[in-house]
XYZ file of C-alpha atoms in Angstrom:
588
model
C 34.644 60.928 55.571
C 35.554 62.929 52.488
C 38.072 60.307 51.445
C 35.534 57.436 51.830
C 33.113 59.297 49.577
C 35.735 59.530 46.853
C 36.815 55.870 47.040
C 35.559 53.129 44.752
C 33.606 50.634 46.826
C 32.030 47.328 45.756
C 29.208 45.557 47.633
C 27.506 42.204 47.085
C 23.885 41.381 47.714
C 21.058 39.357 46.183
C 20.284 40.026 42.528
C 16.514 40.515 42.753
C 15.715 41.921 39.320
C 18.115 41.568 36.363
C 19.659 44.388 34.366
C 22.343 47.021 34.818
C 21.478 50.534 36.003
C 23.809 53.530 36.215
C 22.754 56.629 38.107
C 23.039 58.769 41.197
C 22.306 57.361 44.646
C 19.249 58.816 46.311
C 18.950 57.678 49.920
C 15.328 57.426 51.002
C 14.472 57.097 54.644
C 12.808 53.744 55.131
C 14.670 52.979 58.338
C 12.741 51.088 60.948
C 11.233 53.118 63.751
C 13.154 52.438 66.953
C 10.718 51.434 69.660
C 11.375 51.670 73.386
C 8.921 49.997 75.695
C 7.460 52.243 78.383
C 4.928 51.618 81.125
C 1.597 53.388 80.831
C -0.431 54.169 83.992
C -3.906 52.555 84.068
C -5.643 55.923 83.814
C -3.772 56.674 80.548
C -4.537 53.347 78.825
C -7.650 54.632 76.960
C -5.628 57.545 75.537
C -2.866 55.141 74.461
C -5.388 52.929 72.677
C -6.834 56.024 71.003
C -3.347 57.042 69.846
C -2.946 53.625 68.210
C -6.359 53.665 66.506
C -5.743 57.199 65.240
C -2.498 56.007 63.639
C -4.441 53.140 62.058
C -6.950 55.627 60.593
C -4.205 57.861 59.222
C -2.469 54.881 57.667
C -5.729 53.918 56.005
C -6.127 57.481 54.700
C -2.578 57.280 53.253
C -3.314 54.053 51.448
C -6.667 55.246 50.109
C -5.007 58.411 48.748
C -2.267 56.287 47.184
C -4.873 53.981 45.690
C -6.625 56.922 44.069
C -3.339 58.273 42.711
C -2.279 54.879 41.315
C -5.684 54.294 39.740
C -5.288 57.555 37.827
C -1.688 56.872 36.717
C -1.438 53.092 36.304
C -5.034 51.876 36.093
C -7.065 49.532 38.252
C -4.974 46.419 37.577
C -2.303 47.453 40.089
C -4.587 48.256 43.009
C -4.434 44.739 44.412
C -1.225 45.584 46.277
C -2.827 48.529 48.069
C -5.973 46.512 48.765
C -3.831 43.794 50.346
C -2.285 46.361 52.707
C -5.722 47.733 53.567
C -6.819 44.204 54.467
C -3.807 43.838 56.759
C -4.820 47.082 58.492
C -8.231 45.532 59.149
C -6.821 42.249 60.469
C -8.211 41.646 63.960
C -4.964 39.939 64.959
C -3.179 43.207 64.185
C -5.745 45.658 65.544
C -7.304 43.890 68.528
C -4.114 41.989 69.313
C -2.254 45.281 69.770
C -5.040 46.840 71.835
C -5.087 43.745 74.064
C -1.337 44.080 74.661
C -1.653 47.775 75.550
C -4.432 47.011 78.039
C -3.069 43.751 79.457
C 0.622 44.676 79.743
C 0.125 48.404 80.413
C 2.697 49.404 77.801
C 2.922 52.104 75.151
C 1.237 51.546 71.791
C 4.512 51.380 69.806
C 5.882 48.583 71.990
C 2.569 46.715 71.900
C 2.498 46.911 68.111
C 6.089 45.665 67.859
C 5.314 42.759 70.183
C 2.332 41.911 68.068
C 4.499 42.049 64.934
C 6.774 39.424 66.504
C 3.779 37.071 66.651
C 3.232 37.579 62.928
C 6.919 36.929 62.337
C 6.753 33.615 64.166
C 3.551 32.843 62.290
C 5.248 33.234 58.886
C 8.636 31.759 59.843
C 7.157 28.263 59.962
C 6.110 28.338 56.305
C 8.315 26.131 54.141
C 7.385 27.882 50.897
C 9.792 30.745 50.077
C 7.167 32.804 48.271
C 4.604 32.623 51.047
C 7.131 33.081 53.844
C 8.256 36.376 52.370
C 4.694 37.734 52.476
C 5.610 38.697 56.054
C 7.265 41.702 54.445
C 3.830 43.122 53.583
C 2.754 42.935 57.240
C 6.033 44.557 58.314
C 5.509 47.379 55.805
C 2.027 48.145 57.119
C 3.238 48.095 60.728
C 6.048 50.524 59.878
C 3.530 52.874 58.322
C 1.457 52.827 61.526
C 4.547 53.346 63.707
C 5.643 56.340 61.634
C 2.305 57.999 62.276
C 2.615 57.338 66.009
C 6.108 58.848 66.288
C 5.566 61.625 63.720
C 8.171 60.336 61.257
C 7.649 61.411 57.642
C 7.080 58.765 54.965
C 8.563 60.117 51.738
C 6.664 59.133 48.617
C 8.771 57.646 45.830
C 6.736 59.428 43.159
C 7.950 62.726 44.642
C 11.579 61.950 43.688
C 13.083 64.780 41.650
C 14.209 64.507 38.042
C 17.305 62.528 36.998
C 18.589 58.979 36.789
C 18.169 58.098 40.451
C 19.060 54.834 42.152
C 16.972 54.503 45.285
C 18.918 53.375 48.356
C 16.724 52.340 51.275
C 16.617 50.093 54.308
C 13.656 48.366 52.699
C 11.021 49.167 50.092
C 7.407 48.110 49.959
C 5.410 46.931 46.936
C 3.573 50.250 46.983
C 6.949 52.017 46.647
C 7.646 50.038 43.469
C 4.260 50.949 42.037
C 5.134 54.628 42.473
C 8.424 54.411 40.556
C 8.606 56.395 37.334
C 11.295 54.688 35.220
C 12.130 58.040 33.695
C 13.379 59.157 37.111
C 14.175 55.958 39.004
C 16.425 53.496 37.147
C 16.961 50.943 39.925
C 17.086 50.361 43.658
C 19.113 48.691 46.397
C 18.034 47.782 49.925
C 19.433 46.490 53.188
C 16.649 43.929 53.556
C 14.648 41.726 51.224
C 14.867 38.485 49.328
C 14.439 37.371 45.752
C 10.910 36.067 46.341
C 9.590 39.087 48.247
C 6.554 40.871 46.855
C 8.782 43.904 46.193
C 11.280 41.857 44.144
C 8.516 40.155 42.161
C 7.108 43.547 41.190
C 10.584 44.869 40.302
C 11.017 41.977 37.859
C 7.499 42.484 36.504
C 8.268 46.167 35.834
C 11.849 45.377 34.705
C 13.527 47.646 37.253
C 17.074 46.420 38.103
C 17.406 45.740 41.818
C 19.807 44.321 44.398
C 18.458 43.510 47.858
C 19.704 41.996 51.106
C 22.815 44.214 51.292
C 22.298 44.465 55.088
C 24.130 47.778 55.693
C 24.138 49.734 52.438
C 22.190 52.594 54.048
C 24.932 52.926 56.681
C 27.368 53.905 53.909
C 27.678 57.581 53.041
C 26.662 57.319 49.385
C 23.822 59.802 48.899
C 24.461 61.797 45.728
C 27.337 59.575 44.546
C 27.499 57.782 41.180
C 26.471 54.155 41.545
C 26.227 51.118 39.272
C 24.007 48.186 40.130
C 24.038 44.804 38.420
C 20.748 43.117 39.239
C 21.872 39.849 37.660
C 24.985 39.301 39.787
C 23.865 41.300 42.837
C 26.837 43.687 42.570
C 26.900 47.364 43.618
C 29.742 49.701 42.643
C 29.917 53.097 44.329
C 32.147 55.728 42.764
C 33.257 53.479 39.879
C 36.627 54.189 38.321
C 36.628 55.387 34.742
C 37.657 51.911 33.591
C 34.881 50.222 35.628
C 32.358 52.742 34.350
C 33.285 52.001 30.725
C 33.243 48.256 31.416
C 29.743 48.355 32.962
C 28.496 50.687 30.252
C 29.555 48.069 27.683
C 27.878 45.351 29.759
C 24.710 47.422 29.978
C 24.667 48.023 26.233
C 25.259 44.310 25.626
C 22.528 43.340 28.122
C 20.043 45.817 26.633
C 20.900 44.580 23.130
C 20.348 40.943 24.128
C 17.058 41.820 25.819
C 15.864 43.570 22.694
C 16.930 40.600 20.579
C 15.165 38.187 22.938
C 11.983 40.218 22.821
C 11.984 39.855 19.043
C 11.177 36.186 19.713
C 7.981 37.219 21.518
C 5.602 36.498 18.647
C 7.547 33.633 17.098
C 6.353 30.093 17.783
C 7.965 28.101 20.572
C 9.026 25.437 18.114
C 12.114 23.282 17.574
C 13.940 23.124 14.260
C 12.306 19.782 13.518
C 8.823 21.227 14.044
C 7.949 20.179 17.608
C 6.058 22.808 19.622
C 6.007 23.351 23.395
C 3.739 25.833 25.158
C 5.762 28.279 27.303
C 3.675 29.792 30.077
C 4.091 31.913 33.205
C 3.829 31.349 36.956
C 2.011 34.211 38.662
C 0.492 35.120 42.003
C -0.442 38.760 41.394
C -2.366 40.436 38.550
C 0.486 42.958 38.238
C 2.588 40.198 36.652
C 0.332 39.752 33.621
C 1.681 42.665 31.498
C 5.212 41.282 31.912
C 3.987 37.798 30.993
C 2.394 39.166 27.826
C 5.374 41.311 26.835
C 7.711 38.308 27.175
C 5.581 36.123 24.925
C 3.943 33.910 27.555
C 1.242 31.641 26.133
C -0.944 31.641 29.206
C -0.559 30.974 32.923
C 0.672 27.523 33.856
C 0.495 28.147 37.596
C -1.705 30.713 39.305
C -1.073 30.563 43.052
C -4.251 31.409 44.957
C -2.873 31.400 48.497
C -2.466 35.179 48.810
C -6.240 35.634 48.804
C -6.415 33.645 52.034
C -3.547 35.084 54.046
C -3.163 38.074 56.394
C -6.850 38.549 57.010
C -9.343 37.940 59.789
C -11.765 35.875 57.732
C -11.739 33.746 54.617
C -12.558 35.308 51.235
C -16.084 34.509 50.137
C -16.991 33.013 46.773
C -17.744 36.383 45.189
C -14.371 37.899 46.123
C -12.557 34.866 44.754
C -14.637 34.876 41.591
C -13.774 38.527 40.911
C -10.055 37.874 41.452
C -9.942 34.773 39.239
C -12.161 36.261 36.524
C -9.954 39.366 36.254
C -6.882 37.184 35.640
C -8.682 34.919 33.169
C -10.095 37.843 31.158
C -6.667 39.479 30.932
C -4.963 36.317 29.704
C -7.717 35.097 27.310
C -7.725 33.409 24.877
C -4.686 31.684 26.392
C -5.374 29.303 29.292
C -5.007 29.972 33.022
C -4.231 26.978 35.246
C -5.568 27.745 38.728
C -4.142 25.686 41.562
C -6.410 25.185 44.543
C -5.093 26.095 47.982
C -1.567 24.836 48.615
C -0.813 25.799 52.171
C -1.200 24.522 55.702
C -4.275 25.530 57.678
C -2.139 27.115 60.386
C -1.115 29.852 57.936
C -4.585 30.682 56.690
C -7.147 33.198 57.809
C -7.652 33.069 61.533
C -11.174 31.687 61.499
C -10.050 28.178 60.529
C -8.964 27.491 64.123
C -6.681 24.539 63.351
C -4.135 23.057 65.729
C -0.377 23.533 65.383
C 1.490 20.634 63.814
C 4.918 19.157 64.525
C 5.745 18.808 60.807
C 3.455 21.118 58.797
C 5.254 20.424 55.468
C 3.929 16.869 55.639
C 0.826 17.640 57.633
C -2.646 19.016 57.048
C -1.968 21.123 53.981
C -2.967 21.550 50.328
C -5.545 18.971 49.140
C -5.590 17.359 52.584
C -6.787 20.607 54.141
C -9.289 21.203 51.322
C -10.828 17.750 51.816
C -10.912 18.267 55.565
C -12.734 21.603 55.178
C -15.115 21.011 52.245
C -17.038 24.267 52.828
C -13.800 26.220 52.243
C -12.892 24.016 49.271
C -16.328 24.319 47.653
C -16.281 28.092 47.877
C -13.026 28.134 45.905
C -14.158 25.512 43.393
C -17.420 27.343 42.626
C -15.484 30.585 42.100
C -13.052 28.860 39.711
C -15.862 27.135 37.802
C -17.624 30.482 37.315
C -14.403 32.208 36.233
C -14.089 29.524 33.562
C -16.810 31.333 31.626
C -14.432 34.269 31.101
C -11.841 32.334 29.136
C -9.986 29.018 29.289
C -9.475 27.763 32.819
C -7.733 24.641 33.992
C -8.188 23.525 37.580
C -5.648 21.429 39.458
C -5.153 19.979 42.907
C -1.814 20.173 44.807
C 0.003 17.565 46.925
C -1.864 14.560 45.571
C -0.434 11.355 47.033
C -3.072 8.771 46.079
C -6.112 7.932 43.953
C -8.580 8.418 46.815
C -7.686 12.108 47.107
C -8.297 12.692 43.401
C -11.632 10.922 43.435
C -12.751 12.738 46.588
C -11.743 16.122 45.162
C -13.530 15.430 41.875
C -16.649 14.280 43.733
C -16.758 17.622 45.555
C -16.181 19.387 42.235
C -19.222 17.586 40.789
C -21.276 18.661 43.809
C -20.264 22.268 43.125
C -21.319 21.927 39.491
C -24.712 20.616 40.558
C -25.159 23.459 43.029
C -24.383 26.041 40.350
C -26.753 24.344 37.897
C -29.529 24.324 40.475
C -28.992 28.024 41.100
C -28.900 28.806 37.342
C -25.407 30.286 37.713
C -23.365 29.860 34.519
C -20.041 28.056 34.777
C -17.567 26.083 32.663
C -19.146 22.642 32.258
C -16.081 21.322 30.407
C -13.354 22.578 32.738
C -10.158 20.532 32.576
C -9.034 18.955 35.833
C -5.471 18.059 36.692
C -3.157 17.300 39.597
C 0.295 18.310 40.718
C 2.907 15.573 40.742
C 5.227 16.562 43.575
C 5.535 13.631 45.956
C 7.222 10.248 45.295
C 4.035 8.213 45.735
C 2.380 10.148 42.887
C 5.331 9.308 40.646
C 5.095 5.621 41.501
C 1.384 5.425 40.629
C 1.477 8.001 37.817
C -0.038 5.442 35.412
C -3.056 5.038 37.710
C -3.424 8.767 38.379
C -3.266 9.542 34.656
C -6.556 7.661 34.136
C -8.323 10.042 36.540
C -7.405 13.504 35.205
C -6.937 15.638 32.086
C -3.355 16.755 32.764
C -0.353 16.541 35.073
C 1.623 19.517 36.359
C 5.002 18.589 37.813
C 6.198 20.732 40.722
C 9.921 20.070 40.740
C 10.702 22.155 43.834
C 8.753 19.837 46.132
C 9.383 16.694 44.072
C 13.155 17.131 44.457
C 12.800 17.993 48.138
C 10.640 14.993 48.983
C 12.422 12.525 46.676
C 15.929 13.336 47.942
C 14.824 14.132 51.531
C 16.438 17.575 51.235
C 15.237 20.695 53.016
C 15.800 23.220 50.239
C 15.849 26.119 52.718
C 18.786 24.598 54.638
C 21.972 26.233 53.336
C 24.062 23.322 54.709
C 22.261 20.907 52.384
C 22.045 23.120 49.299
C 24.652 21.046 47.434
C 22.396 17.993 47.719
C 19.476 19.722 46.001
C 20.180 18.264 42.544
C 17.624 18.605 39.717
C 19.754 16.300 37.534
C 19.998 13.545 40.151
C 19.390 10.202 38.375
C 16.427 9.555 40.694
C 14.814 12.823 39.591
C 15.419 12.209 35.892
C 13.943 8.718 36.152
C 10.956 10.075 38.094
C 10.310 12.701 35.435
C 10.523 10.080 32.684
C 8.063 7.835 34.556
C 5.588 10.717 34.882
C 5.828 11.866 31.254
C 5.583 8.310 29.892
C 2.541 7.590 32.071
C 0.812 10.809 30.999
C 1.375 10.201 27.312
C 0.353 6.551 27.548
C -2.980 7.786 28.920
C -3.234 10.513 26.260
C -2.976 13.503 28.616
C -0.671 16.556 28.678
C 2.152 17.063 31.124
C 3.462 20.452 32.207
C 6.333 21.441 34.489
C 5.846 24.513 36.698
C 8.815 24.295 39.086
C 12.000 26.389 38.931
C 13.662 23.740 36.747
C 11.323 24.745 33.892
C 12.763 28.276 33.683
C 16.438 27.270 33.576
C 17.655 27.271 29.932
C 20.314 24.674 30.779
C 17.593 22.092 31.472
C 15.510 22.811 28.363
C 17.113 20.069 26.195
C 16.496 17.529 28.976
C 12.840 18.537 29.403
C 12.338 18.571 25.637
C 13.902 15.136 25.292
C 11.805 13.737 28.142
C 8.691 14.852 26.268
C 7.165 17.630 28.390
C 4.349 19.343 26.481
C 4.347 22.623 28.421
C 6.710 24.569 30.669
C 5.654 27.306 33.091
C 8.156 29.774 34.596
C 8.738 33.399 35.594
C 7.953 35.730 32.701
C 11.510 37.002 32.178
C 12.763 33.439 31.652
C 10.422 32.739 28.745
C 12.453 34.412 25.935
C 15.692 32.702 27.030
C 14.057 29.280 27.129
C 12.368 29.949 23.798
C 15.703 30.915 22.235
C 17.220 27.532 23.165
C 14.073 25.713 22.102
C 14.072 27.308 18.655
C 17.686 26.234 18.111
C 17.104 22.657 19.299
C 15.960 19.508 17.559
C 13.698 17.154 19.456
C 15.399 14.089 18.019
C 18.772 15.308 19.353
C 17.221 16.058 22.746
C 15.780 12.551 22.959
C 19.221 11.071 22.254
C 20.717 13.357 24.918
C 18.172 12.139 27.488
C 18.728 8.495 26.591
C 22.445 8.923 27.304
C 21.868 11.063 30.445
C 19.726 8.291 31.922
C 22.698 5.902 31.800
C 24.791 7.889 34.306
C 24.891 6.966 37.986
C 25.424 10.337 39.691
C 24.103 13.880 39.397
C 27.644 15.150 38.817
C 28.109 12.798 35.845
C 24.758 13.821 34.354
C 25.489 17.525 34.820
C 28.969 17.255 33.315
C 27.583 15.421 30.278
C 24.649 17.828 29.805
C 26.861 20.894 30.116
C 29.393 19.584 27.601
C 26.659 18.718 25.094
C 24.900 22.051 25.513
C 28.141 23.987 25.378
C 28.942 22.352 22.054
C 25.497 22.960 20.566
C 24.208 26.184 22.113
C 27.126 28.105 23.623
C 26.225 31.399 21.944
C 22.637 31.093 23.180
C 23.674 31.401 26.846
C 24.990 34.985 26.722
C-alpha cells in the first residue's frame, strides 16, 4: 500500500471542463448508499412510510438551508439549481411512487426508493438528446440525499473544505456541490461517474473549474492527500507526478493560462474578418448560471435557449407565470443583446406526468417538438404567451423546432397570433414585433428551404440532428461514430442550400449545433455565408480568433473548392491542409 501511494499513476477519463489544475487530492464521500431489500411486516408499514417522509422533510430542510447560504454568497441567479432539486423532491412519481412500493411490496423504504429510481432511469434512458438524458443525474442526486438521511450517512458540504489547493475526488458530484466550490480552495475535481453534458459538467465549464469525469474507479485508488494533476482538456489525471512531469504540466498550465488570458482580450473586439465582414457569435444555454460565462467570453446574445428543463422532473406543467419569470430573467440579463428562445423540443413521454401520452416505438421521429406543441395547443399557448411577454424585457426571438413542412409553420404562427390577440384583449403588454424563426434540422426542411424562408424571419440550423437524420446515423451509437461526418458532401451541400435560400428571401441564418463551436469549421461556415453562430461560451473566443484572422473572400474560395470533393475524407483533408497553412498558430 505504501509503495502504491508513492508511485506515479496516470488515469484517463472524460475531459468535462478545460484547464490544468495542480493540487492535493481531497477525497469526499459521495459514494452511493448500498441498499439491501428487506421485508417489512404489515403492522410496521406505516412506520416505514413515516421514515421515508421524514427523510424527505430533512432533505428539503438541507436544500432550503443551502439555498439561503448560496443566496447570501452568490446571489439569486444561481438558485435555480436548488429550486430544481426541490421540485424533484415534490414530484409525485418520486414521493407517492415510493410510498406505493413500500405498501404494495411490503419492503423497506430504502429498497422502495431504489426501485422507484430505476423507473426514472428507464424513463430518461429513452431520450435521444444527450443534454436531456443526463438530467437523470439530478434525480439520482436527490435520491442519494434522501437515502443518506434514512441510513444516517453524513453528507459533507463542499464549502466546508479546509484551506489549500484541493482537488476534489468523489464518486459523483451534484450541481449544488459545484455551486459551493470556492476557487481559492478548490482548484478542480475528478469523479467516477458523469458525462460531458451533465448538469455538473456544464456548471464546471461555466465557472471555469477544470474537471475530469467518468473515471469509473478513481475513488477506489488510495490517493487522498497525494499531489495530483488534472488536465480537463485531455481528460488525463496524474497522481504523484515525477519531477519532470510536474515541470512539464506546470509549463502547460502556464501556456494554457496565458492563451486564455490572450483570448479573453478579444472579448470586446468585434467579431469581424480582415476584409470587414461581421458575424454575430452567440451562446447556447439552458440554465441562467451560464450567462456570466457567456458575458465574460464576449458572447453577443443567446442563439439557443433550451426551455425543456422547465418541463421535466415535475408532477405538473409549469404555468404561464412561472415560464414568464424564467424567460424574463434570462432576457433582462442578456439585454440589449438578443435571446433566441426555442419552444419545446422533446417528446411528450419525457414531459411532466400530467400529459398522459402513450409510449412510442420510435420517439426520435414521433410525437415530439413542434408536433407535440401542435397536438397540445393549451400547453403550447402557455409557453408562447410567456415568451411574448418576456419580449418586453429585451430583444427576444422565438423559433420552432423540428419543422418538416409549411403546414407546421403556418399552424404554429396561427396559434401565435391567437396568443397575441388574447394578450391584447387582457391588456397584458407583450412584444408585438417579435421575430419568428424555425430550426432547420431535417432533410425535408432543407429541400423546401426556399419555401420555408418566405414564412419566417430567420433560420437556425441544428447540425446535430441534421447530420443524424441526413446520414441516417445514430450519434449515440459508438459503433457508428466514424460515420457522423459534419464535412460529408451531403451536409455541405445541404448547408449551402439553406444559406442560399435564406439570403435569397432576405432573412438571417444562424447555426446553433456543435459544428458552430469548432474552430476548424469556421472558414467553411464563413464561406457558406452564415450570419450568426451560437455555441458554448468557452468556444466563443477561439472561434473569434480564427474569424478575425480570416478573409471572407478566401473562405468563399475554400468552400467553392470543398464542394467539388466526393467524400468527407477528401473534404476534411483539403480543409485541414488549407487551415494549417493559414491559421496554424491560431489552433494552440
